[in-house]
mmCIF file of C-alpha atoms and ligand atoms in Angstrom:
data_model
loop_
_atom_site.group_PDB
_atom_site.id
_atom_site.type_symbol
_atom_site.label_atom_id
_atom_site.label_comp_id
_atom_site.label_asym_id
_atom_site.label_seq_id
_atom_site.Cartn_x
_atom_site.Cartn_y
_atom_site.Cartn_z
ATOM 1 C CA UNK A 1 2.293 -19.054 6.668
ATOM 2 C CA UNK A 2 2.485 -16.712 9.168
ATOM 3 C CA UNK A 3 1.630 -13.391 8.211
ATOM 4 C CA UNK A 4 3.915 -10.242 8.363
ATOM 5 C CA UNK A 5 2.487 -6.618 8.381
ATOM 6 C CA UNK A 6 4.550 -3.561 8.629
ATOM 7 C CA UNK A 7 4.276 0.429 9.084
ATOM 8 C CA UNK A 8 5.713 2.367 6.350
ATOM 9 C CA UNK A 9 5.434 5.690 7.674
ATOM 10 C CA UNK A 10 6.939 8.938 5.834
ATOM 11 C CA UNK A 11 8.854 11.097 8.205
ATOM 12 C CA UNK A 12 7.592 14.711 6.782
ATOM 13 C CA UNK A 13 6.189 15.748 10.165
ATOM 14 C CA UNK A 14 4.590 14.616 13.804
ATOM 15 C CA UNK A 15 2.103 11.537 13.420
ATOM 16 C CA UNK A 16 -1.467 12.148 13.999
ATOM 17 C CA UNK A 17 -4.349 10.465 15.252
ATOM 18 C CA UNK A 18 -4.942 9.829 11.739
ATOM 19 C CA UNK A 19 -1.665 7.800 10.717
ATOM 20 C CA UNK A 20 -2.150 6.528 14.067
ATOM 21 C CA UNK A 21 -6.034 4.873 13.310
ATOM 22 C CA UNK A 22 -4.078 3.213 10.270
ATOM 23 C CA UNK A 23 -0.448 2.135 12.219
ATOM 24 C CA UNK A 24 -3.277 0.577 15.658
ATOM 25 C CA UNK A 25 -5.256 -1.404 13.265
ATOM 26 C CA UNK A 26 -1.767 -2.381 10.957
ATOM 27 C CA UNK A 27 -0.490 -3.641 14.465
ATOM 28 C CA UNK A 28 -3.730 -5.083 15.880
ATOM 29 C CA UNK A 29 -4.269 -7.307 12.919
ATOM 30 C CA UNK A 30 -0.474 -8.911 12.992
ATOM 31 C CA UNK A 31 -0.861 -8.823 16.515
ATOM 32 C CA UNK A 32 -4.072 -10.697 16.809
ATOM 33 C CA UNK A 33 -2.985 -13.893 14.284
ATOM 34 C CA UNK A 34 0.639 -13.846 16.228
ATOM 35 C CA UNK A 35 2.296 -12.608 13.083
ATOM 36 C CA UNK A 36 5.564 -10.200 12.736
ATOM 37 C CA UNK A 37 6.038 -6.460 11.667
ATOM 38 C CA UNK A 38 8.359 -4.744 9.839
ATOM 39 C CA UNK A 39 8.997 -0.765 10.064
ATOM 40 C CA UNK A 40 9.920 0.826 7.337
ATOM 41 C CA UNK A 41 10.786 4.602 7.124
ATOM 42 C CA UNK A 42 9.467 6.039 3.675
ATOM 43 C CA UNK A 43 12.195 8.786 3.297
ATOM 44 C CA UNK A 44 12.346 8.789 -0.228
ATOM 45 C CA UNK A 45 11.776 13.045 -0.802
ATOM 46 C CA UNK A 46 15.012 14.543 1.224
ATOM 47 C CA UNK A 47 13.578 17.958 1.316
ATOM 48 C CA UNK A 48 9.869 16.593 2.897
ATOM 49 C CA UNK A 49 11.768 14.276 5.423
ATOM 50 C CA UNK A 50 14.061 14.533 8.169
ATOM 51 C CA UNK A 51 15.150 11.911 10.213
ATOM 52 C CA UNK A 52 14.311 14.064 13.308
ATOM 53 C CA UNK A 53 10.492 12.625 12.217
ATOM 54 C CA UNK A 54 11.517 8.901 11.981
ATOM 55 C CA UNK A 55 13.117 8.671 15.135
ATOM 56 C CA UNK A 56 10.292 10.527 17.215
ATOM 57 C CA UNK A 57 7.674 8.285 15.327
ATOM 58 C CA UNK A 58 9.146 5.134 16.935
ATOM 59 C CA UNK A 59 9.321 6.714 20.110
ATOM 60 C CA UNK A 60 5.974 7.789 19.895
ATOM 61 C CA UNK A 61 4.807 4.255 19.206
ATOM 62 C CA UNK A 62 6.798 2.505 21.633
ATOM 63 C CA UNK A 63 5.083 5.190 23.932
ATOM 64 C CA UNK A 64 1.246 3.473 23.071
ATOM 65 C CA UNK A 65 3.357 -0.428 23.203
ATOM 66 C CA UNK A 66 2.860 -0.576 19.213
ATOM 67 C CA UNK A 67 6.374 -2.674 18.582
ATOM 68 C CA UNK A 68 7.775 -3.890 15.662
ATOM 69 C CA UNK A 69 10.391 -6.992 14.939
ATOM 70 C CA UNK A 70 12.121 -5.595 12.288
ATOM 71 C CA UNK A 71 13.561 -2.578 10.714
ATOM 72 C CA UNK A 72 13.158 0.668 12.452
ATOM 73 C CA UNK A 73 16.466 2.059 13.504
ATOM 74 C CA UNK A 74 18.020 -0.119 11.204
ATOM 75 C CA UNK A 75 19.481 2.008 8.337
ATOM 76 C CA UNK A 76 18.561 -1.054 5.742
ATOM 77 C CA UNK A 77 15.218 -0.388 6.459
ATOM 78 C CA UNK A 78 15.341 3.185 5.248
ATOM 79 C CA UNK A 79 14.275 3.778 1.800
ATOM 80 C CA UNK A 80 16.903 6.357 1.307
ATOM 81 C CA UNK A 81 19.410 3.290 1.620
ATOM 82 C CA UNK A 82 17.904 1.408 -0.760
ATOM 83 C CA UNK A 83 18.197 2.865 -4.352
ATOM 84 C CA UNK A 84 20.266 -0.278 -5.407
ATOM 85 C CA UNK A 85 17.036 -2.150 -5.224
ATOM 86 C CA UNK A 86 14.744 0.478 -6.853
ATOM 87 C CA UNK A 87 17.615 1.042 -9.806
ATOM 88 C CA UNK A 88 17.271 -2.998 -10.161
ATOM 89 C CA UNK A 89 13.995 -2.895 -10.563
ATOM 90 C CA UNK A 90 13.597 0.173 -12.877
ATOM 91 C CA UNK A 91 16.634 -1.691 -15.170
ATOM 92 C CA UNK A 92 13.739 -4.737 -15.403
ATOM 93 C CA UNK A 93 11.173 -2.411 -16.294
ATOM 94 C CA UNK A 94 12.936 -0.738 -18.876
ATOM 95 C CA UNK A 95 13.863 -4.559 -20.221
ATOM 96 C CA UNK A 96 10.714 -5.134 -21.144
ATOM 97 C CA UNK A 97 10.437 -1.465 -22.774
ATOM 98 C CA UNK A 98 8.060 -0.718 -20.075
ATOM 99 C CA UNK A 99 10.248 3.027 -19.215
ATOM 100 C CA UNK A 100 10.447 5.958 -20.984
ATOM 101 C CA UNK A 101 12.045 9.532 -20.202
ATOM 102 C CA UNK A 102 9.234 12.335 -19.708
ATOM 103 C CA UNK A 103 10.558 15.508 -20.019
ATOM 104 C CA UNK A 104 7.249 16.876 -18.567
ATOM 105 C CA UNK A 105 8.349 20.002 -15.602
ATOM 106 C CA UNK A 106 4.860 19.068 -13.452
ATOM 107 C CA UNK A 107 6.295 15.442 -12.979
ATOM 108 C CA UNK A 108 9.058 17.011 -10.595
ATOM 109 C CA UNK A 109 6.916 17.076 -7.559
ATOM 110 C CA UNK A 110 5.772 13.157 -8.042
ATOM 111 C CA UNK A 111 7.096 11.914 -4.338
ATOM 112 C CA UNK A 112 5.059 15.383 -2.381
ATOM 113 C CA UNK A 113 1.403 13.960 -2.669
ATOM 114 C CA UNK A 114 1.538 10.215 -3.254
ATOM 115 C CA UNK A 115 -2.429 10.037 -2.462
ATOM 116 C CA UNK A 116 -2.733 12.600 -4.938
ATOM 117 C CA UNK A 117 -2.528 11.185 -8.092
ATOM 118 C CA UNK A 118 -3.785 12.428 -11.057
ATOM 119 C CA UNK A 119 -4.752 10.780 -14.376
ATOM 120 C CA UNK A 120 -2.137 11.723 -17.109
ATOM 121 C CA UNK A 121 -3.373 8.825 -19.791
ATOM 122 C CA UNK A 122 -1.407 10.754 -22.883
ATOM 123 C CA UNK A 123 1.812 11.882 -21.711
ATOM 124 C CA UNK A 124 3.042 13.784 -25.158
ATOM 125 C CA UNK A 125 7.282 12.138 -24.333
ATOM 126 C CA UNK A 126 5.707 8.326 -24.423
ATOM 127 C CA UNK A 127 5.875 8.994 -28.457
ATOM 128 C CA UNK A 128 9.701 10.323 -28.787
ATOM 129 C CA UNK A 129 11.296 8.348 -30.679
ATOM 130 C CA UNK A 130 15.021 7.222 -28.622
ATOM 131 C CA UNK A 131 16.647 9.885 -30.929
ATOM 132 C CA UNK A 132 14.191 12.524 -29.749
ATOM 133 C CA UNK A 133 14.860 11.569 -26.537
ATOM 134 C CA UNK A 134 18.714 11.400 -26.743
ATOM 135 C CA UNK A 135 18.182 15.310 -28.291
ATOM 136 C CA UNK A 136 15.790 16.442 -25.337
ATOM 137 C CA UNK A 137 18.109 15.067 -22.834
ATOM 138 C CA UNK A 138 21.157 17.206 -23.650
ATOM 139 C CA UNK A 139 18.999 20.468 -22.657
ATOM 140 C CA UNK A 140 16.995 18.998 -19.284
ATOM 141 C CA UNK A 141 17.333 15.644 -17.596
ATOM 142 C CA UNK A 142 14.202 13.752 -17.877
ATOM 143 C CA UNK A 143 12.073 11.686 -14.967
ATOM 144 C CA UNK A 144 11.116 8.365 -15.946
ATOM 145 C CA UNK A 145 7.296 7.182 -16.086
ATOM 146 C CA UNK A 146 6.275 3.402 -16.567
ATOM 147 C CA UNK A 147 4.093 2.450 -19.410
ATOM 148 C CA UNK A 148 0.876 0.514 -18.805
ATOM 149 C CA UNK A 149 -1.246 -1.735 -20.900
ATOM 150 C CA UNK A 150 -5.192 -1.203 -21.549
ATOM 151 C CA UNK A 151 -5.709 -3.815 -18.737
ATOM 152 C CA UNK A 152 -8.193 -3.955 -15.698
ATOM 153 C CA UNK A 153 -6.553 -4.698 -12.849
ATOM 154 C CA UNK A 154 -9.197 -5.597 -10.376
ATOM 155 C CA UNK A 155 -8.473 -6.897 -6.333
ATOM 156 C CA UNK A 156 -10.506 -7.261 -3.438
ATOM 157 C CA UNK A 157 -9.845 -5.492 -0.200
ATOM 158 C CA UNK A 158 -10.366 -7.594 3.122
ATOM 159 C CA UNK A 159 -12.395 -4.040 3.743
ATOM 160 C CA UNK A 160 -13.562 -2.228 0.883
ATOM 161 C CA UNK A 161 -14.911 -5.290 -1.222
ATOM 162 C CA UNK A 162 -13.955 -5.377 -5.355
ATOM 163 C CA UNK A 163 -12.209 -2.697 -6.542
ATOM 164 C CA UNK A 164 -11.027 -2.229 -10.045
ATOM 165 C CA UNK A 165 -9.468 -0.025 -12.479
ATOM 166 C CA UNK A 166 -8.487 0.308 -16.146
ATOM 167 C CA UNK A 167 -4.724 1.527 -16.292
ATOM 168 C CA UNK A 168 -4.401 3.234 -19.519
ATOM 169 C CA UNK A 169 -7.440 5.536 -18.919
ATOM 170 C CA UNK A 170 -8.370 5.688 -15.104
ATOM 171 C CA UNK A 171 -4.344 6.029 -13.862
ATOM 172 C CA UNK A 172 -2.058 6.576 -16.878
ATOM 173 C CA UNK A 173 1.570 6.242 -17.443
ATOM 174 C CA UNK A 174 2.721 6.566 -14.032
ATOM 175 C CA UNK A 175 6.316 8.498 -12.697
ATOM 176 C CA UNK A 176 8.662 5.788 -11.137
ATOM 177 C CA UNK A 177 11.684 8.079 -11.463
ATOM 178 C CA UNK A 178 12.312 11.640 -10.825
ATOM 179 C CA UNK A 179 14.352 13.784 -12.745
ATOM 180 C CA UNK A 180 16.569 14.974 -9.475
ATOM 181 C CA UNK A 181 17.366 10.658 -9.363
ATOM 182 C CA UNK A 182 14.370 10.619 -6.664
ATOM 183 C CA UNK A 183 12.762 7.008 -6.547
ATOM 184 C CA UNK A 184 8.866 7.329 -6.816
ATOM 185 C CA UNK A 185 6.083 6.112 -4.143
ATOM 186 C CA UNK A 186 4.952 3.223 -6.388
ATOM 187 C CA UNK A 187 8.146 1.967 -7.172
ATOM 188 C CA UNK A 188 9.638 2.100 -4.134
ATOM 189 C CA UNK A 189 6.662 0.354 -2.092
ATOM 190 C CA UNK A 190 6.329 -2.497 -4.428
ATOM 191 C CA UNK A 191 9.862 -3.579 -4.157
ATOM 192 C CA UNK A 192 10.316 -3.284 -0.602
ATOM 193 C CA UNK A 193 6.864 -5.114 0.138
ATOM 194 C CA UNK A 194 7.974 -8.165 -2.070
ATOM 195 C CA UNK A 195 11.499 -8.012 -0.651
ATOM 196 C CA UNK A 196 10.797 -7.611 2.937
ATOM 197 C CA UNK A 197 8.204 -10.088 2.570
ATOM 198 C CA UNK A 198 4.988 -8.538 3.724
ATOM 199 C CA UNK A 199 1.888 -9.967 2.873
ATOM 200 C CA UNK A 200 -0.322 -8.002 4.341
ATOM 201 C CA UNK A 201 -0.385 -4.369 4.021
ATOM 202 C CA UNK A 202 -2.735 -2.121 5.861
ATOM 203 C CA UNK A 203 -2.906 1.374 5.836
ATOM 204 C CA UNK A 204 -5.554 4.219 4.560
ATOM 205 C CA UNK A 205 -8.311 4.273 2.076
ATOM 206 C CA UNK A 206 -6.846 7.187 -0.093
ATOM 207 C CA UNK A 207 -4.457 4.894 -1.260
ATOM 208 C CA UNK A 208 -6.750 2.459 -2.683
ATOM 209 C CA UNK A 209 -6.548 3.795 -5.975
ATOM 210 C CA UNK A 210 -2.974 3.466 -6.181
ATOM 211 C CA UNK A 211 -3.386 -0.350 -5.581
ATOM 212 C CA UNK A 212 -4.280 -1.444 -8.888
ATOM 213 C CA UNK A 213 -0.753 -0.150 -10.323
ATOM 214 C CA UNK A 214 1.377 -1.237 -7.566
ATOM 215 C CA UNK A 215 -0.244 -4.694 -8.157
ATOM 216 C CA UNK A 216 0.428 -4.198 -11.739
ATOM 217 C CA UNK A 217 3.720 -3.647 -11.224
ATOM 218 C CA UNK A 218 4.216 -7.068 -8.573
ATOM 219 C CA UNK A 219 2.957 -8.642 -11.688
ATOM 220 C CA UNK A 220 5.327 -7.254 -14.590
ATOM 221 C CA UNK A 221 8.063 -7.771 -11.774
ATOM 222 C CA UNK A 222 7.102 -11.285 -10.904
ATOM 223 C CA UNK A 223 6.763 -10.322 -7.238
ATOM 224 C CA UNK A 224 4.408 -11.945 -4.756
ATOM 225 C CA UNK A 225 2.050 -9.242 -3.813
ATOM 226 C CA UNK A 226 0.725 -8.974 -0.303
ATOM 227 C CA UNK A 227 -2.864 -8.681 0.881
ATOM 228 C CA UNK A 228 -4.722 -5.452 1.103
ATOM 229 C CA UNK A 229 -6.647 -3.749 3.974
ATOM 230 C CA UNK A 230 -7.708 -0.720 3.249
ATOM 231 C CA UNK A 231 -8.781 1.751 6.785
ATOM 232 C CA UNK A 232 -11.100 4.514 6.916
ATOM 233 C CA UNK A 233 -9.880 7.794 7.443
ATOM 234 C CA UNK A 234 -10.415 10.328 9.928
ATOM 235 C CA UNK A 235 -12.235 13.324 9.230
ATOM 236 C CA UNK A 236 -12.733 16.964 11.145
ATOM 237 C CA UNK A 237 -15.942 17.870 12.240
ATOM 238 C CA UNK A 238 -15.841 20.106 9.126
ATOM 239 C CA UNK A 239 -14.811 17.110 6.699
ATOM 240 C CA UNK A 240 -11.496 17.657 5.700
ATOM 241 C CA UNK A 241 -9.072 14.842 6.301
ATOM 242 C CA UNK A 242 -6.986 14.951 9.350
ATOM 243 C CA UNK A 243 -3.401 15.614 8.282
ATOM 244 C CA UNK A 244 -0.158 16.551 9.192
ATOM 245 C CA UNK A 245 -0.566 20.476 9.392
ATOM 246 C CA UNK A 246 -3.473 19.260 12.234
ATOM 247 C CA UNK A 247 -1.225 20.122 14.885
ATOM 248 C CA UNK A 248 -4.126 19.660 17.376
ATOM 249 C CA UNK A 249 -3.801 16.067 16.964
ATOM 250 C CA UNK A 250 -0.420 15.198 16.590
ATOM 251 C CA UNK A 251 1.700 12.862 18.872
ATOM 252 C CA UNK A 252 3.037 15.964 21.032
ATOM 253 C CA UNK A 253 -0.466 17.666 21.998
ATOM 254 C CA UNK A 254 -2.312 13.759 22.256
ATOM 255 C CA UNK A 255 0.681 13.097 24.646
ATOM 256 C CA UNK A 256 -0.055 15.979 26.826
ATOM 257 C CA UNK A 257 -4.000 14.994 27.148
ATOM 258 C CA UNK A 258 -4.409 11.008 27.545
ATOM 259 C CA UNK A 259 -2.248 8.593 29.087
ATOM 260 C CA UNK A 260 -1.669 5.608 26.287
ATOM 261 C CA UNK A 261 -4.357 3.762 27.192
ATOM 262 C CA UNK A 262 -6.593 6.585 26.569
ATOM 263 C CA UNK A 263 -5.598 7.224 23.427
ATOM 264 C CA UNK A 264 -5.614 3.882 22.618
ATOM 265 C CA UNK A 265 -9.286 3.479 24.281
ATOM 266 C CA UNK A 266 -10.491 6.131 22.263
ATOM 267 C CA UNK A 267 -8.916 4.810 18.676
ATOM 268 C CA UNK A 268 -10.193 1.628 20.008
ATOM 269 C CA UNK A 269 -13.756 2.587 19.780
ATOM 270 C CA UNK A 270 -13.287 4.700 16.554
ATOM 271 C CA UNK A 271 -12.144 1.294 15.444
ATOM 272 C CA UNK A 272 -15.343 -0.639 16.559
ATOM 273 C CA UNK A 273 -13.430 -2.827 18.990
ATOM 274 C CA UNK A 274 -15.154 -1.575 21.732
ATOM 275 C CA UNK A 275 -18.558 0.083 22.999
ATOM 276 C CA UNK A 276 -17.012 2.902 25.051
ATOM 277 C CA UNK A 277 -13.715 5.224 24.849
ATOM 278 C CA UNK A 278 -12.411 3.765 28.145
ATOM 279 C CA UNK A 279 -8.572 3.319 28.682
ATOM 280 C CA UNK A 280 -7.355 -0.382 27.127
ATOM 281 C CA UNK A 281 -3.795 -1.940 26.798
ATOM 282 C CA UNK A 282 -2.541 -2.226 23.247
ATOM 283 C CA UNK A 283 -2.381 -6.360 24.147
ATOM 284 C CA UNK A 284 -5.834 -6.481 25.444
ATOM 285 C CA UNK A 285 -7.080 -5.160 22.140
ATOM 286 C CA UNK A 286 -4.912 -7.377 19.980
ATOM 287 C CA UNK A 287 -6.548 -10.275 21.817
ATOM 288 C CA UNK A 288 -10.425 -9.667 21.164
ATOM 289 C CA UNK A 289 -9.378 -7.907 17.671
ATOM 290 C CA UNK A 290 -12.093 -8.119 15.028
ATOM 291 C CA UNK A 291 -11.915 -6.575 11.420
ATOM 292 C CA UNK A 292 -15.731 -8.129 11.100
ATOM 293 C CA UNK A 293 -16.421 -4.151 13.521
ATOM 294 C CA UNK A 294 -14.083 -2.149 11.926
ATOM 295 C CA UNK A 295 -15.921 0.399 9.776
ATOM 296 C CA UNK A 296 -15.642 1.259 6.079
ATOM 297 C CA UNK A 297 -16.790 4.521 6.072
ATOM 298 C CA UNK A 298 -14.537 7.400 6.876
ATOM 299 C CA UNK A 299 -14.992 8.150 10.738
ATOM 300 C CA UNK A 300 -15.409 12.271 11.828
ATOM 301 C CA UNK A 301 -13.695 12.677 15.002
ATOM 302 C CA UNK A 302 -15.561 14.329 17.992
ATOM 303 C CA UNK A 303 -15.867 17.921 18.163
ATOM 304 C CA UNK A 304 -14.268 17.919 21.490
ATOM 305 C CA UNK A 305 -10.935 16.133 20.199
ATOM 306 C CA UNK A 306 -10.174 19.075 18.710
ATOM 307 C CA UNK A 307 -10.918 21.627 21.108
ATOM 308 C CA UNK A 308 -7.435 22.136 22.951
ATOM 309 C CA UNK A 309 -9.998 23.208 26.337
ATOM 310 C CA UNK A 310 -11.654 19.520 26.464
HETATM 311 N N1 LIG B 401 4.471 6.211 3.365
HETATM 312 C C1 LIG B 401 3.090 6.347 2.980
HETATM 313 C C2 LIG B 401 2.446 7.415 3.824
HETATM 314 O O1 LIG B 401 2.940 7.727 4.893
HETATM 315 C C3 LIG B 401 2.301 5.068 3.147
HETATM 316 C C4 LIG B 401 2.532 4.146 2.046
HETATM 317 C C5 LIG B 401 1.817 2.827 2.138
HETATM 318 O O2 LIG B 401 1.308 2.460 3.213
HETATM 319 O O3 LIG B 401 1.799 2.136 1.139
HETATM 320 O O4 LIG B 401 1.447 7.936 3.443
#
């Protein structure tokens, strides 16, 4: 079967060289096998994202030759545009008694910090009873958090190796729903993978720990759940994760400095695919691609990358 990748990126600001390391290597590995890739815009938090974002992404990877087969402009690929498939499968969880309302306040900012997850294995609202519930919903309208089981739910990453993690007490009762109607992250990404068909997803290492529910949820779905590939991320010199608010290295100050073969020479040997920075096509690199080089480890970037004077 052939196999089908895709770029789900969120449209809350300019990419970066890191999203970028993550979307090159997504792209290189479909490439590489001659499979297909889907692009799906992540715009499920309408304050964080703006369209604006989506539509300058593309252009920004057309701009380095990165192209996809499906999705992208196409509205149906937007996860705004797709709550009918997220309400379908929230009514299956909540079938199986797997849903209950929270009426938690801290639960409202779920969708801003998807890599940020923390552990909440007791919420007090998974005890209401449905009349308690019924009562606490006339005064506030609750989010929604799924219920897991005291399972282990272990995988292994084409990258990373065996990974595993006990639900109830290393990720808790999850949010799937927020109380504004917001879909969350893990609900959202599950159904679209199985129903756009991916089977391989790549993308970076701080989400490896939300892998064991999202398999979970495949599972109590009974949805086919793709492989996982797991990239390093890119550090400053200092160690903190490149991110958004790294305006040094976004798509509009990386555009002024390289041509795209540059940049893609220079993610290129980040990536292990090559000894030296120099300037490569974005097919050239899809032909000799090997994950066997790619590293594990988080990669620092050079000093000089970030120096606006190099
Ligand atoms: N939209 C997420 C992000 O931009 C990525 C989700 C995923 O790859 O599963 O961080």
């Amino acid at each position: 079967m052939a196999v089908k990748g895709r770029f789900a990126p969120s449209p809350s600001g300019r990419m970066h060289l890191g999203n970028l390391f993550s979307f090159l290597l997504a792209w290189l590995s479909v490439r590489h096998e001659g499979g297909s890739l889907v692009l799906r815009v992540e715009d499920l938090d309408p304050v964080r994202c703006q369209p604006a974002h989506a539509w300058q992404l593309m252009e920004d990877l057309e701009w380095l030759g990165l192209t996809w087969d499906e999705g992208g402009e196409s509205p149906a690929s937007w996860q705004s545009n797709r709550g009918h498939l997220y309400a379908a499968a929230f009514e299956a969880l909540t079938a199986q008694g797997l849903t209950y309302p929270c009426f938690c306040s801290r639960i409202q900012r779920l969708n801003e910090a998807p890599h940020l997850h923390q552990v909440s294995p007791s919420c007090p609202c998974a005890a209401l009873t449905a009349e308690e519930a019924a009562q606490r919903a006339l005064e506030r309208q609750p989010s929604f958090r799924v219920r897991v089981p005291h399972e282990t739910i272990s995988f292994t990453d084409a990258l990373q190796g065996p990974y595993a993690q006990d639900l109830a007490t290393q990720c808790g009762d999850f949010p799937i729903k927020r109380s504004d109607g917001a879909w969350a992250y893990q609900l959202a990404v599950v159904v679209d993978d199985a129903d756009m068909g991916v089977t391989q997803v790549v993308r970076g290492r701080d989400l490896l720990s939300s892998t064991p529910r999202q398999l979970w949820l495949f599972q109590v779905l009974g949805l086919k759940a793709p492989e996982y590939i797991h990239v390093p991320l890119l550090l400053a010199p200092d160690g903190r994760r490149l991110a958004k608010r790294d305006a040094d290295l976004d798509m509009g100050a990386l555009r002024r400095r390289y041509t795209p073969q540059e940049l893609l020479g220079l993610l290129a040997h980040m990536a292990g695919q090559q000894d030296s920075d120099c300037p490569v096509t974005a097919e050239a690199l899809a032909q000799r691609f090997d994950w066997a080089k790619v590293p594990r480890e988080d990669i620092t970037v050079d000093a000089a990358l970030l120096d606006p004077t190099y």
